[in-house]
PDB file of C-alpha atoms in Angstrom:
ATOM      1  CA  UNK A  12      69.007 120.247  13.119  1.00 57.00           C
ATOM      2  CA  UNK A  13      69.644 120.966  16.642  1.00 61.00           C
ATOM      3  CA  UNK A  14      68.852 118.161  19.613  1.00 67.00           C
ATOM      4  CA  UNK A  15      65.945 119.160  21.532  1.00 79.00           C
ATOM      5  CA  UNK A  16      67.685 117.933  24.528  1.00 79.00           C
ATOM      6  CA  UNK A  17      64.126 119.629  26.588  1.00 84.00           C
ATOM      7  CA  UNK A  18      61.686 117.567  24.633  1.00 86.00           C
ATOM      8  CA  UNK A  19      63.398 114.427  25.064  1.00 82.00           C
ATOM      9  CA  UNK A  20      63.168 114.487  28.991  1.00 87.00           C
ATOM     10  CA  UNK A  21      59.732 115.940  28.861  1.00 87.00           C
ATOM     11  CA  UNK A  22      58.556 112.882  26.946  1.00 89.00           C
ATOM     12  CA  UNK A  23      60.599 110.913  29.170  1.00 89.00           C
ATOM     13  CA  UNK A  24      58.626 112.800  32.487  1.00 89.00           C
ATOM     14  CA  UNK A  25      55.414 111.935  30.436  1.00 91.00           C
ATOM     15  CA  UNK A  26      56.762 108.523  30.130  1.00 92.00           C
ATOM     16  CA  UNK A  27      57.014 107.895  33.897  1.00 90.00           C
ATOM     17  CA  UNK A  28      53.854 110.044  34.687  1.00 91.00           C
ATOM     18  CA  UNK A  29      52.002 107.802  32.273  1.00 92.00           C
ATOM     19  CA  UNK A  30      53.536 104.566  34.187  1.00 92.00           C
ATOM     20  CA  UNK A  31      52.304 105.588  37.230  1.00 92.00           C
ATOM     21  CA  UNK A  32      48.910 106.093  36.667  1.00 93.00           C
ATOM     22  CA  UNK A  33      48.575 102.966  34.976  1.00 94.00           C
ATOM     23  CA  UNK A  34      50.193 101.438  37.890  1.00 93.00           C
ATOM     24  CA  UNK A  35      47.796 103.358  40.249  1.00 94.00           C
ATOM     25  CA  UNK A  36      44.774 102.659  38.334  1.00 94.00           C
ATOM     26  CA  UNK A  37      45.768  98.795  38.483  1.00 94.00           C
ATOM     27  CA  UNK A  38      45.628  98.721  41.942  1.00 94.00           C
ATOM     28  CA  UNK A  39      42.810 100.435  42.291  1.00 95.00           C
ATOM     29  CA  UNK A  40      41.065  97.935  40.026  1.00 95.00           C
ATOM     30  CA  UNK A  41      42.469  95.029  42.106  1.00 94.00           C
ATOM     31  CA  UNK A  42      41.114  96.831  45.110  1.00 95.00           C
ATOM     32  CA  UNK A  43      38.025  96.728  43.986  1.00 95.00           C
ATOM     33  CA  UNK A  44      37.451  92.846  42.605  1.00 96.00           C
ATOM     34  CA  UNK A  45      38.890  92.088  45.641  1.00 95.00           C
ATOM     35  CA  UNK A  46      36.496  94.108  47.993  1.00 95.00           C
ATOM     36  CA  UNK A  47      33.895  92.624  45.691  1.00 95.00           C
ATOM     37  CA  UNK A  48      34.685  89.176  46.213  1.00 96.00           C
ATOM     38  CA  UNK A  49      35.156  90.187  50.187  1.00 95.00           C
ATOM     39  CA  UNK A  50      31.554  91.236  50.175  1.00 95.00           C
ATOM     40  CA  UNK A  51      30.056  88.104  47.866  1.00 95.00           C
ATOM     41  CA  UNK A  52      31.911  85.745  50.456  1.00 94.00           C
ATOM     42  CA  UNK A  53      30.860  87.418  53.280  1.00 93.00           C
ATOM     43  CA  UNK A  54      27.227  87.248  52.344  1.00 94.00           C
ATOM     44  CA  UNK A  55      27.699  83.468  50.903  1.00 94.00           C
ATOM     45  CA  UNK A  56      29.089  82.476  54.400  1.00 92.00           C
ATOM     46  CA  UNK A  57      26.356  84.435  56.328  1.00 93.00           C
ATOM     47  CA  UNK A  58      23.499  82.373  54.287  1.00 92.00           C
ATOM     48  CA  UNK A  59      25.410  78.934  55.119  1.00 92.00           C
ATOM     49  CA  UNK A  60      25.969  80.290  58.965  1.00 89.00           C
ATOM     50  CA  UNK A  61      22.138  80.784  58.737  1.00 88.00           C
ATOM     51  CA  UNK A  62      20.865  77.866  56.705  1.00 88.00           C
ATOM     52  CA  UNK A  63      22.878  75.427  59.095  1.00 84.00           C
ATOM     53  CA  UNK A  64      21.361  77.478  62.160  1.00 80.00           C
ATOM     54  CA  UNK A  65      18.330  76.571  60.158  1.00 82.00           C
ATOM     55  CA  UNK A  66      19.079  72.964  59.965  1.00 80.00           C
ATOM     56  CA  UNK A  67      20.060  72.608  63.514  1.00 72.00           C
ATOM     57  CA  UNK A  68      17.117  73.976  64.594  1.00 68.00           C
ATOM     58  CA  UNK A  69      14.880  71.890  62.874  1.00 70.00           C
ATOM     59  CA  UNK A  70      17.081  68.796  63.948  1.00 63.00           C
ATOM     60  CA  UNK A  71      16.857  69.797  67.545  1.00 59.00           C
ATOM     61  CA  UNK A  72      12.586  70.172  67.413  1.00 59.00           C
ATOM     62  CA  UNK A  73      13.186  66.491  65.884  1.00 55.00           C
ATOM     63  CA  UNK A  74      14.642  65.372  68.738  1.00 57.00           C
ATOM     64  CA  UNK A  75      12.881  67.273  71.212  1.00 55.00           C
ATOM     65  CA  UNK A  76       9.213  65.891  69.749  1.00 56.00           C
ATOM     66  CA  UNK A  77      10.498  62.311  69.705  1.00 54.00           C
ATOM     67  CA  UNK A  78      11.333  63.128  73.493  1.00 52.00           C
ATOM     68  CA  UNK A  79       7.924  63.923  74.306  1.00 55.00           C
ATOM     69  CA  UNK A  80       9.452  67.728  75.014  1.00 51.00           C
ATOM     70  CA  UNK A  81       7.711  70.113  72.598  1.00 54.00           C
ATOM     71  CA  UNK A  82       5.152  72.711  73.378  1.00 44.00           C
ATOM     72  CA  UNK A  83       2.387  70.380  72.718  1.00 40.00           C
ATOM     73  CA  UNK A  84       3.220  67.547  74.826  1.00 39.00           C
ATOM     74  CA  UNK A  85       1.739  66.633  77.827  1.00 36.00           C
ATOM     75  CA  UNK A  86       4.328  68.479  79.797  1.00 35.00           C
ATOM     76  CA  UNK A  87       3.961  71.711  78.601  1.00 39.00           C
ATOM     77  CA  UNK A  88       5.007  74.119  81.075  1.00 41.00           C
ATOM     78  CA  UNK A  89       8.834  72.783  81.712  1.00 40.00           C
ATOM     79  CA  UNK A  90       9.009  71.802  77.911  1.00 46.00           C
ATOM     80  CA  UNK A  91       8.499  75.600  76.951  1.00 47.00           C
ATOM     81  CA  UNK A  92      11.486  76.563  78.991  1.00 50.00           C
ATOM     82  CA  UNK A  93      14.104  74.168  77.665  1.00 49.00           C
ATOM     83  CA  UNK A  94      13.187  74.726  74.292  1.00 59.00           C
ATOM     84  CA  UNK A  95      13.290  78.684  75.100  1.00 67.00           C
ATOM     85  CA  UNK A  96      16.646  77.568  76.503  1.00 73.00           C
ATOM     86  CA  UNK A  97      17.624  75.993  73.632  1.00 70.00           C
ATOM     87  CA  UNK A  98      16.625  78.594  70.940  1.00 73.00           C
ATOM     88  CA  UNK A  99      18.486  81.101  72.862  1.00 80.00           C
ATOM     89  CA  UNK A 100      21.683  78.857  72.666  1.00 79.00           C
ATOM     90  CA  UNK A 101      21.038  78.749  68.958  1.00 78.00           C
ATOM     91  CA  UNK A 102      20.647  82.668  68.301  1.00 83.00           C
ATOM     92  CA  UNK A 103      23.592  82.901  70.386  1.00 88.00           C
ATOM     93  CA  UNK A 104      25.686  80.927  68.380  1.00 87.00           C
ATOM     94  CA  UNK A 105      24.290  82.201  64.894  1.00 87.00           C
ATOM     95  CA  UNK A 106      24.851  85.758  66.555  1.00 90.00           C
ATOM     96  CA  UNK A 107      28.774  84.478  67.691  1.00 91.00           C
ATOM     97  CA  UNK A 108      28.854  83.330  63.918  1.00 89.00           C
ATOM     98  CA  UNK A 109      27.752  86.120  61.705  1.00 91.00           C
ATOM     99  CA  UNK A 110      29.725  88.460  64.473  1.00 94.00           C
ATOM    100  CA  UNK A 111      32.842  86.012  63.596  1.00 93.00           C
ATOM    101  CA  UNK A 112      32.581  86.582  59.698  1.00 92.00           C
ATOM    102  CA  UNK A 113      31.956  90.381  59.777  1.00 94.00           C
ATOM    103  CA  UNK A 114      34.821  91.211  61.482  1.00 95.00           C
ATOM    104  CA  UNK A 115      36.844  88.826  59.159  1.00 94.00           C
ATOM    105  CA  UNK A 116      35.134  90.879  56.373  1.00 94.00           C
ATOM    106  CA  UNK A 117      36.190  93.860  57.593  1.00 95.00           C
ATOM    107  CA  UNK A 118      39.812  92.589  58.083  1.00 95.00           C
ATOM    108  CA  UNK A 119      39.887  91.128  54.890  1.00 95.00           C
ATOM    109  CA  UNK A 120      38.910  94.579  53.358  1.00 95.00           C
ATOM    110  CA  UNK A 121      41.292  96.403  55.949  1.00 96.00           C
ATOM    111  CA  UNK A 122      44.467  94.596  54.606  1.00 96.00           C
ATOM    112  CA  UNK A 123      42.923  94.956  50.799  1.00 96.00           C
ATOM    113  CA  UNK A 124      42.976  98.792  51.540  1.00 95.00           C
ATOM    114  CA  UNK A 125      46.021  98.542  52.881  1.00 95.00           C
ATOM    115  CA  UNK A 126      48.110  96.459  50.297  1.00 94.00           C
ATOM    116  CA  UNK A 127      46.589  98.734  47.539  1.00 94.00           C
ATOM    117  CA  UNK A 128      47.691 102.276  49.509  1.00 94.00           C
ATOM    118  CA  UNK A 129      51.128 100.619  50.090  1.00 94.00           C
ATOM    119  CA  UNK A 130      51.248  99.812  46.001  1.00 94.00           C
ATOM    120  CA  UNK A 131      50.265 103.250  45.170  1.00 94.00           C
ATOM    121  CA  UNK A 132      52.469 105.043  47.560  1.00 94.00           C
ATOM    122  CA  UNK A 133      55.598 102.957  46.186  1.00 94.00           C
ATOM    123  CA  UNK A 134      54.474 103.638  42.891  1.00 93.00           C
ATOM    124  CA  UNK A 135      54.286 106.823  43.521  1.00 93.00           C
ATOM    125  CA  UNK A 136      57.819 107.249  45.444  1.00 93.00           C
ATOM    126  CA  UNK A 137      59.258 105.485  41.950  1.00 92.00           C
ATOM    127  CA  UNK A 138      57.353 108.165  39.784  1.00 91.00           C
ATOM    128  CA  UNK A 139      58.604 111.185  42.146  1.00 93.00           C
ATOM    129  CA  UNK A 140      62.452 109.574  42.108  1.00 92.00           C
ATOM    130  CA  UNK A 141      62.846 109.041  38.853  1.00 91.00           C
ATOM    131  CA  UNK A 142      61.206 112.759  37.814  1.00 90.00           C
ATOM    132  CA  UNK A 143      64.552 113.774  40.352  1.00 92.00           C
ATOM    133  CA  UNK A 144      66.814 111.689  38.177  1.00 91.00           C
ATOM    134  CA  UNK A 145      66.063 112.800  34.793  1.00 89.00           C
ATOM    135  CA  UNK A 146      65.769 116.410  35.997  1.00 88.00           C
ATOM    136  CA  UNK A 147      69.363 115.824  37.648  1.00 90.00           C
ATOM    137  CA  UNK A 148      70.531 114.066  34.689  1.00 89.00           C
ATOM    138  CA  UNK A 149      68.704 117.158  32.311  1.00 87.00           C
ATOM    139  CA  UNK A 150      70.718 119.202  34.765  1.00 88.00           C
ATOM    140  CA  UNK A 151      74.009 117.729  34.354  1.00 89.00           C
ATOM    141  CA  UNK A 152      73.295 117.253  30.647  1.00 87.00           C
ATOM    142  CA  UNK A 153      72.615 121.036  29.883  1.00 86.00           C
ATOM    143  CA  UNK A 154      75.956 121.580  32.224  1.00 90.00           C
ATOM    144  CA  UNK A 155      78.100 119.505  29.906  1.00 89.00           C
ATOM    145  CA  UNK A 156      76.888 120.868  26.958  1.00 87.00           C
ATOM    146  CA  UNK A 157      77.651 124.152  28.220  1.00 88.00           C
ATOM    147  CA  UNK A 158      81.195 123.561  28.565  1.00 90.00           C
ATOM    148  CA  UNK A 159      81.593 121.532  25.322  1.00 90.00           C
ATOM    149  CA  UNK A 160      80.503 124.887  24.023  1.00 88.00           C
ATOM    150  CA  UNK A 161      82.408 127.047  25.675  1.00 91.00           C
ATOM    151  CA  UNK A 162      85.460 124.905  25.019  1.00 92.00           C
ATOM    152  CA  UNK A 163      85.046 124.720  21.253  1.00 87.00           C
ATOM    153  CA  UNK A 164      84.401 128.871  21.656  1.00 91.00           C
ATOM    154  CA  UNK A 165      87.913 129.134  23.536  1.00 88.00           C
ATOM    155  CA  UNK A 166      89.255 126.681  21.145  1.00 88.00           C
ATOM    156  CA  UNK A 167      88.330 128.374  18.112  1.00 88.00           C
ATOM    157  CA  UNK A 168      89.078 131.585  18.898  1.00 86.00           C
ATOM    158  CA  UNK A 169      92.645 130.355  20.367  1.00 85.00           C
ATOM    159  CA  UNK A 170      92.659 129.145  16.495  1.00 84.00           C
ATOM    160  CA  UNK A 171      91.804 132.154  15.080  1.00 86.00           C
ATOM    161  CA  UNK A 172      93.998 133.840  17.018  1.00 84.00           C
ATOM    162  CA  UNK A 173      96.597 131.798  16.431  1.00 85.00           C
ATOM    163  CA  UNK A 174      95.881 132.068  12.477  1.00 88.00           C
ATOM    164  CA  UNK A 175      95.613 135.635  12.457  1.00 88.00           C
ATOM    165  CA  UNK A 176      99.439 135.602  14.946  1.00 86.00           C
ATOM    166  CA  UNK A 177     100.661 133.238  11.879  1.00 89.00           C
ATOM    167  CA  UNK A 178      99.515 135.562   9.674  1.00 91.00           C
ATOM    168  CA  UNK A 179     100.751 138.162  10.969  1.00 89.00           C
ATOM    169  CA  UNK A 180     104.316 136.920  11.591  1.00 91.00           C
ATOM    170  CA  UNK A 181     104.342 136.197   7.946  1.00 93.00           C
ATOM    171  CA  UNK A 182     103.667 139.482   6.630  1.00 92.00           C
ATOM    172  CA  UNK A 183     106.365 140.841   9.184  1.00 91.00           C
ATOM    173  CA  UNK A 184     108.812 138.521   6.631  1.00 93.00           C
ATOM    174  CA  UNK A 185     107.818 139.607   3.838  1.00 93.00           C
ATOM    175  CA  UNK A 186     108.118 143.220   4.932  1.00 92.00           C
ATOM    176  CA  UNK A 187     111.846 142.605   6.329  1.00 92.00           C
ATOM    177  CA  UNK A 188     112.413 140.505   3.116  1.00 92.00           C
ATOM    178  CA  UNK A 189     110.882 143.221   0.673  1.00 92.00           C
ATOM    179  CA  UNK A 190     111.625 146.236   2.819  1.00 92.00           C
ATOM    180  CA  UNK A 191     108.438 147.155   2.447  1.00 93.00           C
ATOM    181  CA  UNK A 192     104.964 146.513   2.840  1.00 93.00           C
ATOM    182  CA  UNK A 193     103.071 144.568   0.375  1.00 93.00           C
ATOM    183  CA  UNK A 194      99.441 145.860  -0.985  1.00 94.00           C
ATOM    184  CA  UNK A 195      98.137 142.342   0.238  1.00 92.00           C
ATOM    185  CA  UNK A 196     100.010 142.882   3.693  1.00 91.00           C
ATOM    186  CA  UNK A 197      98.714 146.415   4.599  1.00 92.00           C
ATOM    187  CA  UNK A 198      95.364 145.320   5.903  1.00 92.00           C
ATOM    188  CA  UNK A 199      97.408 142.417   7.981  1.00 90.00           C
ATOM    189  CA  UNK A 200     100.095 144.707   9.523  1.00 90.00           C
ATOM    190  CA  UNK A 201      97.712 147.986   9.839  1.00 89.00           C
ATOM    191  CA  UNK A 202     100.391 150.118   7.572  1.00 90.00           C
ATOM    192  CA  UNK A 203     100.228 151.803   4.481  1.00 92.00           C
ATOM    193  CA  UNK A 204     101.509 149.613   1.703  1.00 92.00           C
ATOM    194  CA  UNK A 205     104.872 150.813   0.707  1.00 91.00           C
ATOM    195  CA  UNK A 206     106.375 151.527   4.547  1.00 92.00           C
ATOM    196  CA  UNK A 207     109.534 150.799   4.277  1.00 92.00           C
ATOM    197  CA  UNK A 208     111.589 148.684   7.399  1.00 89.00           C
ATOM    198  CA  UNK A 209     113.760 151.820   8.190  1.00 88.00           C
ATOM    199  CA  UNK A 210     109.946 153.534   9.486  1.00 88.00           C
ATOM    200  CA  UNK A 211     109.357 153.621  13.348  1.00 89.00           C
ATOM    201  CA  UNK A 212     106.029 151.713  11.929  1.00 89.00           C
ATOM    202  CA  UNK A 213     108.452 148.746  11.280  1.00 88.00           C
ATOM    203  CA  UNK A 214     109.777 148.730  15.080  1.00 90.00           C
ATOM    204  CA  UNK A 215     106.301 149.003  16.916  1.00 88.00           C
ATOM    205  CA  UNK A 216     105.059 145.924  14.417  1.00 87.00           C
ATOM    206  CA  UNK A 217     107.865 143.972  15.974  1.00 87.00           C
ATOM    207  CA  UNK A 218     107.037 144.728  19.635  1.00 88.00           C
ATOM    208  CA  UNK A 219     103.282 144.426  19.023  1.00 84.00           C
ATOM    209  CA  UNK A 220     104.164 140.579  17.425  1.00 83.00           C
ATOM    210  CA  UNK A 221     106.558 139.821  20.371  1.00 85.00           C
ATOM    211  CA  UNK A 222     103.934 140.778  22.895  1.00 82.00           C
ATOM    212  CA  UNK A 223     101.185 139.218  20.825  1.00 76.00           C
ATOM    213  CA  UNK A 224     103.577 135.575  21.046  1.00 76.00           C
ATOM    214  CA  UNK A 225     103.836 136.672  24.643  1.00 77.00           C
ATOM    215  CA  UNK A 226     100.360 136.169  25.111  1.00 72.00           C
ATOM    216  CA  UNK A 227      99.495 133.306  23.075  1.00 64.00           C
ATOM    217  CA  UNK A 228     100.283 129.593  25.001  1.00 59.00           C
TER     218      UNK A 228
END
C-alpha cells in the first residue's frame, strides 16, 4: 500500500489551521473577561467616587450648620454663596474624578484590544509560516521521491540491460563453441537456430555485442 505522502501534510495543514483558531478564539475569550472586568471596575469605582462625594458633602453641611453658615441661619444671604461655592468645588472634583477613571477605562480596554490583536496576529504569522514549511518540505519531499524513482528506473533498466548484454554474450559462446546456433539461443541472438559461425550472421552478432559493451558503463 502506497504512502499517501498528500494526505499526511493535509492533515498536518489541518493540524496547524486547527491550532490557530483555538489560539485565536482564546484570545478572544480573554479579551472579553477582561473588557468585562474593565467595565465592572469602572462602574464599582464610579459608585465609590460618588458615594465619597456623597459623604463629603454631607460632612461639609455638618460643619457648615455647626458654623452658623447654612441657608437657614441668620446670615442667609452670604451663607448661600459659600455653600454655592462649595458645592461647585465638590461637582468639580467628582467631575475631575469620574473624568479620571473613564479615561483609565478606556486605556485599560485600549491596551486589552491591543495585547489580544498582537496575540492573534502572531498566531496567525505562526499558522501562515508553518503552512510555507510543510508545503516546502511537501515540495522537497515529492522532489526526492522523484529521483529515488527515477534512479531505481535507470538502475533497473541498466540491470536489465546488463542481463540481457550477459545473456547475450553467452549465447555468442555457445554459438562459437557449437558452431551453431542453439534452438534456446535463436530468440537471444535474433538468428535462425542452426546458423552456423562461418554465416555473415555470425560476424554482425559480434560487432552488434562489441558496440552493445561499448555502450554499457
Amino acid at each position: 500500500m502506497a504512502l499517501d505522502i498528500d494526505g499526511l501534510y493535509r492533515a498536518a495543514e489541518d493540524g496547524r489551521r486547527s491550532a490557530f483558531e483555538t489560539a485565536q478564539a482564546d484570545s478572544q475569550r480573554r479579551l472579553r473577561a477582561t473588557l468585562s472586568q474593565i467595565q465592572s471596575t469602572y462602574r464599582d469605582s464610579v459608585t465609590q467616587a460618588q458615594t465619597a462625594a456623597r459623604i463629603s458633602a454631607l460632612g461639609q453641611e455638618e460643619k457648615l450648620a455647626a458654623a452658623g453658615l447654612n441657608s437657614g441661619g441668620a446670615y442667609a444671604a452670604p451663607t448661600s454663596g459659600y455653600t454655592e461655592s462649595s458645592r461647585i468645588a465638590r461637582d468639580n472634583t467628582l467631575r475631575s474624578n469620574l473624568n479620571t477613571l473613564s479615561a483609565r477605562r478606556l486605556k485599560q480596554e485600549q491596551e486589552a484590544r491591543s495585547t489580544s490583536s498582537s496575540e492573534i496576529a502572531q498566531a496567525s504569522q505562526s499558522y501562515w509560516n508553518g503552512i510555507a514549511d510543510l508545503r516546502t518540505n511537501l515540495a522537497q519531499t515529492k522532489i526526492n521521491q522523484y529521483n529515488a524513482d527515477r534512479n531505481y528506473e535507470l538502475s533497473m533498466k541498466k540491470y536489465q540491460a546488463s542481463q540481457a548484454q550477459a545473456a547475450y554474450s553467452q549465447a555468442m559462446q555457445r554459438w562459437q563453441t557449437y558452431g551453431y546456433v542453439l534452438p534456446a539461443d535463436a530468440a537471444i541472438l535474433g538468428v535462425k537456430a542452426g546458423t552456423q559461425t562461418a554465416d555473415k550472421a555470425y560476424k554482425d552478432a559480434q560487432l552488434a555485442l562489441s558496440r552493445w559493451k561499448a555502450l554499457l558503463p
